[in-house]
GROMACS .gro file of C-alpha atoms in nm:
model
  373
    1MET     CA    1   0.037   0.019   0.010
    2THR     CA    2   0.272   0.195   0.062
    3ASP     CA    3   0.259   0.567  -0.170
    4LEU     CA    4   0.492   0.767  -0.131
    5THR     CA    5   0.405   1.041  -0.409
    6GLY     CA    6   0.251   1.289  -0.192
    7PRO     CA    7   0.413   1.569  -0.115
    8TYR     CA    8   0.563   1.400   0.233
    9PRO     CA    9   0.816   1.698   0.374
   10LEU     CA   10   0.912   1.470   0.685
   11ILE     CA   11   1.072   1.137   0.459
   12PRO     CA   12   1.346   1.370   0.396
   13ILE     CA   13   1.387   1.378   0.736
   14ILE     CA   14   1.348   1.047   0.748
   15ARG     CA   15   1.623   0.927   0.498
   16SER     CA   16   1.833   1.210   0.643
   17ARG     CA   17   1.871   1.016   1.003
   18ILE     CA   18   1.937   0.713   0.838
   19GLY     CA   19   2.238   0.848   0.686
   20GLU     CA   20   2.364   0.904   0.947
   21SER     CA   21   2.241   0.593   1.159
   22PRO     CA   22   2.540   0.359   1.146
   23ARG     CA   23   2.362   0.056   0.989
   24SER     CA   24   2.174   0.252   0.707
   25ALA     CA   25   1.892   0.246   0.915
   26LEU     CA   26   1.637   0.352   1.226
   27SER     CA   27   1.489   0.105   1.444
   28PHE     CA   28   1.180   0.118   1.352
   29ARG     CA   29   1.084   0.245   1.716
   30ASP     CA   30   1.287   0.600   1.566
   31TYR     CA   31   1.151   0.570   1.312
   32MET     CA   32   0.759   0.544   1.428
   33GLU     CA   33   0.849   0.846   1.729
   34LEU     CA   34   0.943   1.026   1.382
   35CYS     CA   35   0.636   1.000   1.228
   36LEU     CA   36   0.399   1.065   1.500
   37TYR     CA   37   0.614   1.333   1.734
   38HIS     CA   38   0.883   1.524   1.545
   39ASP     CA   39   0.839   1.866   1.549
   40PRO     CA   40   0.597   1.987   1.369
   41LEU     CA   41   0.584   1.701   1.037
   42GLY     CA   42   0.523   1.477   1.299
   43TYR     CA   43   0.122   1.348   1.299
   44TYR     CA   44   0.059   1.510   1.625
   45SER     CA   45   0.210   1.757   1.587
   46SER     CA   46   0.112   1.881   1.325
   47ASP     CA   47  -0.230   2.145   1.277
   48THR     CA   48  -0.454   1.895   1.119
   49VAL     CA   49  -0.804   1.756   1.324
   50LYS     CA   50  -0.692   1.406   1.399
   51VAL     CA   51  -1.039   1.285   1.608
   52GLY     CA   52  -1.363   1.296   1.482
   53LYS     CA   53  -1.588   1.241   1.109
   54ASP     CA   54  -1.322   1.510   0.942
   55GLY     CA   55  -1.047   1.309   1.079
   56ASP     CA   56  -0.876   0.971   1.115
   57PHE     CA   57  -1.007   0.755   1.387
   58TYR     CA   58  -1.353   0.795   1.692
   59THR     CA   59  -1.201   0.799   2.090
   60SER     CA   60  -1.558   0.726   2.302
   61SER     CA   61  -1.485   1.098   2.379
   62SER     CA   62  -1.618   1.169   2.018
   63ILE     CA   63  -1.912   1.001   2.090
   64GLY     CA   64  -2.137   1.303   2.275
   65THR     CA   65  -2.098   1.348   2.622
   66ILE     CA   66  -2.123   1.006   2.817
   67MET     CA   67  -1.764   0.913   2.878
   68GLY     CA   68  -1.707   1.187   3.046
   69GLU     CA   69  -2.046   1.223   3.215
   70VAL     CA   70  -1.944   0.820   3.372
   71LEU     CA   71  -1.532   0.966   3.473
   72GLY     CA   72  -1.757   1.319   3.612
   73MET     CA   73  -1.944   1.044   3.834
   74PHE     CA   74  -1.619   0.824   3.913
   75ILE     CA   75  -1.408   1.093   4.013
   76ILE     CA   76  -1.673   1.217   4.210
   77LYS     CA   77  -1.634   0.898   4.376
   78GLN     CA   78  -1.363   0.811   4.418
   79ALA     CA   79  -1.232   1.211   4.590
   80GLN     CA   80  -1.537   1.033   4.884
   81ARG     CA   81  -1.208   0.866   4.966
   82TYR     CA   82  -1.079   1.215   5.108
   83ASP     CA   83  -1.131   1.442   5.332
   84ALA     CA   84  -1.433   1.640   5.228
   85ASP     CA   85  -1.205   2.014   5.230
   86THR     CA   86  -0.923   1.831   5.147
   87PRO     CA   87  -0.758   1.981   4.726
   88LEU     CA   88  -0.780   1.743   4.497
   89THR     CA   89  -0.550   1.763   4.174
   90ILE     CA   90  -0.659   1.604   3.865
   91VAL     CA   91  -0.374   1.513   3.557
   92GLU     CA   92  -0.472   1.449   3.281
   93TRP     CA   93  -0.126   1.364   3.014
   94GLY     CA   94  -0.240   1.383   2.640
   95GLY     CA   95  -0.603   1.492   2.647
   96GLY     CA   96  -0.663   1.596   2.306
   97THR     CA   97  -0.904   1.847   2.160
   98GLY     CA   98  -1.047   1.902   2.505
   99ARG     CA   99  -1.343   1.741   2.511
  100LEU     CA  100  -1.322   1.475   2.705
  101ALA     CA  101  -1.200   1.690   3.063
  102GLY     CA  102  -1.445   1.965   2.970
  103HIS     CA  103  -1.678   1.663   2.927
  104ILE     CA  104  -1.569   1.560   3.310
  105LEU     CA  105  -1.545   1.898   3.506
  106ASP     CA  106  -1.917   2.007   3.344
  107THR     CA  107  -2.002   1.702   3.510
  108VAL     CA  108  -1.854   1.768   3.875
  109ALA     CA  109  -1.990   2.143   3.855
  110GLN     CA  110  -2.311   2.049   3.823
  111ARG     CA  111  -2.283   1.762   4.023
  112SER     CA  112  -2.077   1.873   4.384
  113THR     CA  113  -2.007   2.220   4.350
  114SER     CA  114  -1.814   2.196   4.607
  115LEU     CA  115  -1.550   1.946   4.482
  116TYR     CA  116  -1.558   2.183   4.156
  117ASP     CA  117  -1.484   2.447   4.399
  118ARG     CA  118  -1.163   2.283   4.445
  119LEU     CA  119  -1.050   2.054   4.240
  120THR     CA  120  -0.745   2.135   4.015
  121TYR     CA  121  -0.744   1.976   3.675
  122ALA     CA  122  -0.411   1.976   3.495
  123MET     CA  123  -0.346   1.943   3.111
  124VAL     CA  124   0.022   1.717   2.997
  125GLU     CA  125   0.014   1.821   2.613
  126SER     CA  126   0.330   1.866   2.399
  127SER     CA  127   0.156   1.945   2.095
  128PRO     CA  128   0.062   2.311   2.031
  129PHE     CA  129  -0.210   2.303   1.850
  130HIS     CA  130  -0.419   2.051   2.113
  131ARG     CA  131  -0.256   2.279   2.401
  132ARG     CA  132  -0.461   2.596   2.163
  133LEU     CA  133  -0.806   2.334   2.084
  134GLN     CA  134  -0.791   2.256   2.437
  135THR     CA  135  -0.777   2.619   2.583
  136GLU     CA  136  -1.070   2.743   2.391
  137GLN     CA  137  -1.255   2.418   2.484
  138LEU     CA  138  -1.199   2.454   2.837
  139SER     CA  139  -1.222   2.804   2.817
  140HIS     CA  140  -1.507   2.858   3.069
  141HIS     CA  141  -1.340   2.614   3.344
  142VAL     CA  142  -1.077   2.800   3.538
  143ALA     CA  143  -0.972   2.519   3.699
  144VAL     CA  144  -0.749   2.436   3.460
  145GLN     CA  145  -0.376   2.494   3.353
  146HIS     CA  146  -0.088   2.311   3.074
  147VAL     CA  147   0.264   2.183   3.295
  148THR     CA  148   0.495   2.032   3.146
  149PRO     CA  149   0.527   1.709   3.294
  150GLY     CA  150   0.810   1.704   3.535
  151GLN     CA  151   0.531   2.004   3.664
  152SER     CA  152   0.263   1.787   3.734
  153TYR     CA  153   0.495   1.530   3.919
  154GLU     CA  154   0.542   1.837   4.191
  155MET     CA  155   0.140   1.846   4.150
  156LEU     CA  156   0.115   1.418   4.199
  157GLU     CA  157   0.353   1.468   4.546
  158ASN     CA  158   0.143   1.659   4.737
  159GLY     CA  159  -0.138   1.446   4.675
  160PRO     CA  160  -0.430   1.371   4.640
  161ALA     CA  161  -0.437   1.276   4.302
  162ILE     CA  162  -0.582   1.129   4.006
  163VAL     CA  163  -0.457   1.140   3.741
  164LEU     CA  164  -0.573   1.001   3.424
  165SER     CA  165  -0.497   0.876   2.995
  166ASN     CA  166  -0.725   0.777   2.695
  167GLU     CA  167  -0.546   0.695   2.473
  168LEU     CA  168  -0.202   0.741   2.521
  169LEU     CA  169   0.036   0.449   2.537
  170ASP     CA  170  -0.136   0.285   2.281
  171ALA     CA  171   0.028   0.559   2.050
  172PHE     CA  172   0.396   0.509   2.253
  173PRO     CA  173   0.672   0.422   1.960
  174VAL     CA  174   0.671   0.014   1.943
  175HIS     CA  175   0.957  -0.198   1.874
  176ARG     CA  176   0.895  -0.417   1.594
  177ILE     CA  177   0.975  -0.851   1.765
  178GLU     CA  178   1.032  -1.146   1.514
  179ARG     CA  179   1.142  -1.472   1.521
  180LYS     CA  180   1.284  -1.630   1.233
  181ASP     CA  181   1.497  -1.958   1.184
  182GLY     CA  182   1.533  -1.961   1.546
  183SER     CA  183   1.680  -1.655   1.654
  184LEU     CA  184   1.514  -1.344   1.742
  185TYR     CA  185   1.600  -1.000   1.489
  186GLU     CA  186   1.420  -0.619   1.566
  187TRP     CA  187   1.250  -0.399   1.248
  188PHE     CA  188   1.487  -0.130   1.124
  189VAL     CA  189   1.333   0.065   0.868
  190GLY     CA  190   1.617   0.155   0.533
  191TRP     CA  191   1.581   0.382   0.263
  192SER     CA  192   1.665   0.173  -0.064
  193GLU     CA  193   1.701   0.392  -0.397
  194GLU     CA  194   1.645   0.116  -0.605
  195SER     CA  195   1.271   0.139  -0.569
  196GLY     CA  196   1.247   0.490  -0.392
  197LYS     CA  197   1.069   0.349  -0.095
  198PHE     CA  198   1.113   0.238   0.283
  199GLU     CA  199   1.225  -0.063   0.338
  200THR     CA  200   1.251  -0.325   0.654
  201ARG     CA  201   1.581  -0.463   0.718
  202LEU     CA  202   1.648  -0.691   1.039
  203PHE     CA  203   1.876  -0.796   1.219
  204PRO     CA  204   2.002  -0.950   1.529
  205LEU     CA  205   1.830  -0.840   1.900
  206ALA     CA  206   2.121  -0.640   2.103
  207ALA     CA  207   2.155  -0.904   2.424
  208GLY     CA  208   2.041  -0.614   2.743
  209SER     CA  209   1.877  -0.397   2.428
  210ARG     CA  210   1.593  -0.187   2.617
  211ALA     CA  211   1.370  -0.455   2.420
  212ALA     CA  212   1.533  -0.762   2.495
  213SER     CA  213   1.531  -0.663   2.877
  214TYR     CA  214   1.175  -0.581   2.801
  215ILE     CA  215   1.065  -0.930   2.662
  216GLU     CA  216   1.314  -1.165   2.936
  217ARG     CA  217   1.122  -0.888   3.214
  218GLU     CA  218   0.771  -0.973   3.094
  219SER     CA  219   0.828  -1.386   2.971
  220VAL     CA  220   0.734  -1.278   2.604
  221PRO     CA  221   0.700  -1.590   2.408
  222VAL     CA  222   0.798  -1.524   2.033
  223ARG     CA  223   0.701  -1.767   1.798
  224GLU     CA  224   0.844  -1.894   1.495
  225ARG     CA  225   0.816  -1.648   1.203
  226GLN     CA  226   0.554  -1.466   1.485
  227ILE     CA  227   0.583  -1.078   1.477
  228VAL     CA  228   0.537  -0.848   1.829
  229ASP     CA  229   0.573  -0.561   1.936
  230VAL     CA  230   0.653  -0.439   2.222
  231ASN     CA  231   0.669  -0.108   2.447
  232PRO     CA  232   0.822  -0.090   2.763
  233GLU     CA  233   0.730   0.337   2.808
  234ALA     CA  234   0.409   0.248   2.896
  235ALA     CA  235   0.545  -0.003   3.119
  236ASP     CA  236   0.866   0.298   3.286
  237TRP     CA  237   0.540   0.529   3.228
  238VAL     CA  238   0.298   0.388   3.415
  239LYS     CA  239   0.587   0.323   3.726
  240ARG     CA  240   0.714   0.674   3.698
  241ILE     CA  241   0.345   0.779   3.777
  242VAL     CA  242   0.308   0.613   4.100
  243SER     CA  243   0.595   0.638   4.215
  244GLU     CA  244   0.582   0.990   4.252
  245LEU     CA  245   0.244   1.003   4.325
  246ARG     CA  246   0.156   1.015   4.668
  247GLU     CA  247  -0.223   0.953   4.743
  248GLY     CA  248  -0.455   0.866   4.477
  249MET     CA  249  -0.494   0.676   4.152
  250LEU     CA  250  -0.443   0.591   3.761
  251VAL     CA  251  -0.676   0.556   3.575
  252THR     CA  252  -0.555   0.448   3.270
  253ILE     CA  253  -0.764   0.377   2.884
  254ASP     CA  254  -0.697   0.254   2.560
  255TYR     CA  255  -0.720  -0.067   2.387
  256GLY     CA  256  -0.537  -0.310   2.469
  257ASP     CA  257  -0.509  -0.637   2.648
  258VAL     CA  258  -0.364  -0.901   2.916
  259ALA     CA  259  -0.033  -1.048   2.797
  260ALA     CA  260  -0.121  -1.387   2.709
  261GLU     CA  261  -0.381  -1.257   2.445
  262LEU     CA  262  -0.159  -0.986   2.250
  263TYR     CA  263   0.118  -1.253   2.166
  264SER     CA  264  -0.116  -1.615   2.143
  265ALA     CA  265  -0.071  -1.828   1.862
  266HIS     CA  266  -0.381  -1.634   1.674
  267ARG     CA  267  -0.113  -1.254   1.629
  268MET     CA  268   0.105  -1.368   1.479
  269GLN     CA  269   0.154  -1.065   1.288
  270GLY     CA  270   0.133  -0.841   1.594
  271THR     CA  271  -0.076  -0.634   1.689
  272PHE     CA  272   0.030  -0.285   1.454
  273LEU     CA  273  -0.212  -0.048   1.248
  274CYS     CA  274  -0.223   0.241   1.098
  275TYR     CA  275  -0.472   0.491   1.086
  276ARG     CA  276  -0.653   0.805   0.799
  277LYS     CA  277  -0.978   0.873   0.715
  278HIS     CA  278  -1.131   0.592   0.890
  279GLN     CA  279  -0.937   0.330   0.698
  280ALA     CA  280  -0.753   0.164   0.923
  281PHE     CA  281  -0.411  -0.128   0.747
  282ASP     CA  282  -0.052  -0.206   0.850
  283ASP     CA  283   0.209  -0.035   0.641
  284PRO     CA  284   0.396   0.141   0.855
  285TYR     CA  285   0.547   0.382   0.558
  286ALA     CA  286   0.258   0.460   0.410
  287TYR     CA  287   0.175   0.859   0.472
  288PRO     CA  288   0.500   0.927   0.675
  289GLY     CA  289   0.371   1.209   0.959
  290GLU     CA  290   0.005   1.189   0.804
  291GLN     CA  291  -0.123   0.878   0.935
  292ASP     CA  292  -0.198   0.745   1.298
  293MET     CA  293  -0.020   0.403   1.385
  294THR     CA  294  -0.063   0.250   1.732
  295SER     CA  295  -0.091  -0.073   1.895
  296HIS     CA  296  -0.231  -0.254   2.167
  297VAL     CA  297  -0.059  -0.228   2.566
  298ASP     CA  298   0.021  -0.485   2.733
  299PHE     CA  299  -0.160  -0.409   3.040
  300THR     CA  300  -0.031  -0.731   3.253
  301ALA     CA  301   0.340  -0.504   3.275
  302CYS     CA  302   0.115  -0.219   3.358
  303ILE     CA  303  -0.010  -0.312   3.588
  304ARG     CA  304   0.374  -0.521   3.697
  305ALA     CA  305   0.410  -0.194   3.691
  306GLY     CA  306   0.240   0.013   3.913
  307ILE     CA  307   0.239  -0.312   4.161
  308GLU     CA  308   0.661  -0.246   4.141
  309ALA     CA  309   0.582   0.120   4.192
  310GLY     CA  310   0.347   0.109   4.519
  311ALA     CA  311   0.034   0.026   4.387
  312GLY     CA  312  -0.171  -0.117   4.627
  313GLU     CA  313  -0.450  -0.215   4.441
  314TRP     CA  314  -0.610  -0.277   4.105
  315SER     CA  315  -0.854  -0.306   3.825
  316LEU     CA  316  -0.861  -0.415   3.483
  317ARG     CA  317  -1.185  -0.342   3.289
  318THR     CA  318  -1.340  -0.362   2.949
  319GLN     CA  319  -1.506  -0.050   2.872
  320LYS     CA  320  -1.809  -0.189   2.851
  321GLN     CA  321  -1.785  -0.277   3.263
  322PHE     CA  322  -1.584   0.004   3.345
  323LEU     CA  323  -1.918   0.230   3.179
  324ILE     CA  324  -2.205  -0.047   3.412
  325ASP     CA  325  -2.014  -0.020   3.732
  326GLU     CA  326  -1.968   0.297   3.666
  327GLY     CA  327  -2.373   0.419   3.685
  328VAL     CA  328  -2.385   0.441   3.263
  329LEU     CA  329  -2.725   0.339   3.255
  330GLU     CA  330  -2.832   0.577   3.465
  331LEU     CA  331  -2.781   0.801   3.201
  332LEU     CA  332  -3.017   0.666   2.977
  333VAL     CA  333  -3.337   0.884   2.925
  334ALA     CA  334  -3.720   0.838   2.905
  335HIS     CA  335  -3.903   0.926   2.593
  336ASN     CA  336  -4.182   0.904   2.342
  337GLY     CA  337  -3.972   0.776   2.024
  338GLN     CA  338  -4.151   1.026   1.818
  339ASP     CA  339  -3.841   1.200   1.746
  340PRO     CA  340  -3.539   1.030   1.676
  341PHE     CA  341  -3.354   1.264   1.607
  342GLY     CA  342  -3.477   1.481   1.918
  343PRO     CA  343  -3.203   1.462   2.242
  344GLU     CA  344  -3.318   1.182   2.484
  345ALA     CA  345  -3.281   1.013   2.149
  346ARG     CA  346  -2.940   1.136   2.032
  347ARG     CA  347  -2.865   1.062   2.403
  348ASN     CA  348  -2.957   0.719   2.410
  349ARG     CA  349  -2.807   0.614   2.109
  350ALA     CA  350  -2.483   0.671   2.253
  351VAL     CA  351  -2.538   0.484   2.533
  352ARG     CA  352  -2.582   0.248   2.327
  353GLN     CA  353  -2.328   0.285   2.104
  354LEU     CA  354  -2.066   0.340   2.360
  355LEU     CA  355  -2.199   0.002   2.545
  356VAL     CA  356  -2.210  -0.269   2.224
  357SER     CA  357  -2.096  -0.073   1.848
  358ASP     CA  358  -1.795  -0.169   1.646
  359SER     CA  359  -1.678  -0.392   1.958
  360MET     CA  360  -1.451  -0.165   2.098
  361SER     CA  361  -1.688  -0.134   2.425
  362GLU     CA  362  -1.416  -0.512   2.480
  363LEU     CA  363  -1.157  -0.410   2.343
  364PHE     CA  364  -1.115  -0.127   2.541
  365LYS     CA  365  -0.918  -0.139   2.875
  366VAL     CA  366  -0.954   0.064   3.196
  367LEU     CA  367  -0.713   0.061   3.429
  368VAL     CA  368  -0.696   0.164   3.786
  369GLN     CA  369  -0.497   0.196   4.021
  370THR     CA  370  -0.459   0.268   4.350
  371LYS     CA  371  -0.187   0.454   4.584
  372LYS     CA  372  -0.205   0.469   4.908
  373ARG     CA  373  -0.071   0.733   5.200
   0.00000   0.00000   0.00000
C-alpha cells in the first residue's frame, strides 16, 4: 500500500537520519517516533484534525458526552475517600482537543459544586496545536492549567491526585521483534534507492537492549515467524507516575489486553495498525507523518509496573464493564420515541454505541491503580 507520491515533508528528514545512522537504518521504534512526534511535521505535532468525522479515527469521547460524564461521576465517588475540604488534583496526559476534560468538568460542576470549587485540572500536552484547542474548549473552567511533565510530577507529590490518560499509551512508539530461523531480530527501517521507498531490514536483537530486556522481564513468547510489538515506555510511564504519586490513583483507558492474549498464537503479525481517514491498514511506510500509528497496550506489564511502584490496589475492566459499574445506565433518559433525532434519542444512542458498537467496548480496557499513603 506504500504511497510516497505525495508531498510528504517528513521523508527527507527521516532519510537524513537513516543516512547518519551507523547501520544506514533506524530502529522501527525511532522511525515511528519521528512519524508521530517530530516537531512540527509528526502526526501528533501537526495542525490537522485527527479525531472525529473530519479526522482519521474516533475516540470514546467523540460519542456524545457520556464517557466524560461517567468519568466525572467516577471522580466524584473517588473524592469521597478524602476529607471533604481536601483539594483534589486531576492530571490528564494527552488530552487531545480537550473534549473529554470538558465533559468531566461539566459533570463535576453540575453534580458536586463543593468538589469543583477545590479541584485543579492540569493538562500535560506536548502538541502546541492541541494546547490551543484545549484552551478554547476549556476556557469557561477556571481550574484548568497546562503543565509540563516535570510540573505534573511535582503536583502529584502534594496529593491526593487522579492521573488520567485516554488513548495515550497505544501511541507510544514500539519495538517490532520477529523470530526467524530460531533467532530473534528487531525491525529497522532503511531507504531503498532502487525502489524509492522505505523498507524493513532485520538485525539480530541486541542482548541487553531495551526491547530484549523487556521480552526477558515480561516472559514474552515469540514463536517462529511471529512478530510482536513491545512497548517498554508504556510500563515505564506507569511506573514513573505511580512512583511520584503520593496518594490517589492512575486511570488508564486504552486499546489493549493482558499479555497472554496479545502474544498468543493467533496474533502472528502483532497488533500494529495505522489509521487514515477512518481506514485501518498495517503499512507503516505509507503517508509518513500523515497517518496515526498505534499498537495494543500490554496491561499485564502495566499492572506489574504499578505494583512495583507502590500501587496496592488495581482493577482491569473492559470499557463496557467500567461504564456499567460506574453508572452509565443511569444516564439513559425516557422519551416517547416520536422524534428519533431529538436530544433524548441521541443521548440513548450514544450510551448504546459506547456499550455495543464496533467491539470498542471490549477492545478498550480501563486500568485503575490506587496508591494509599
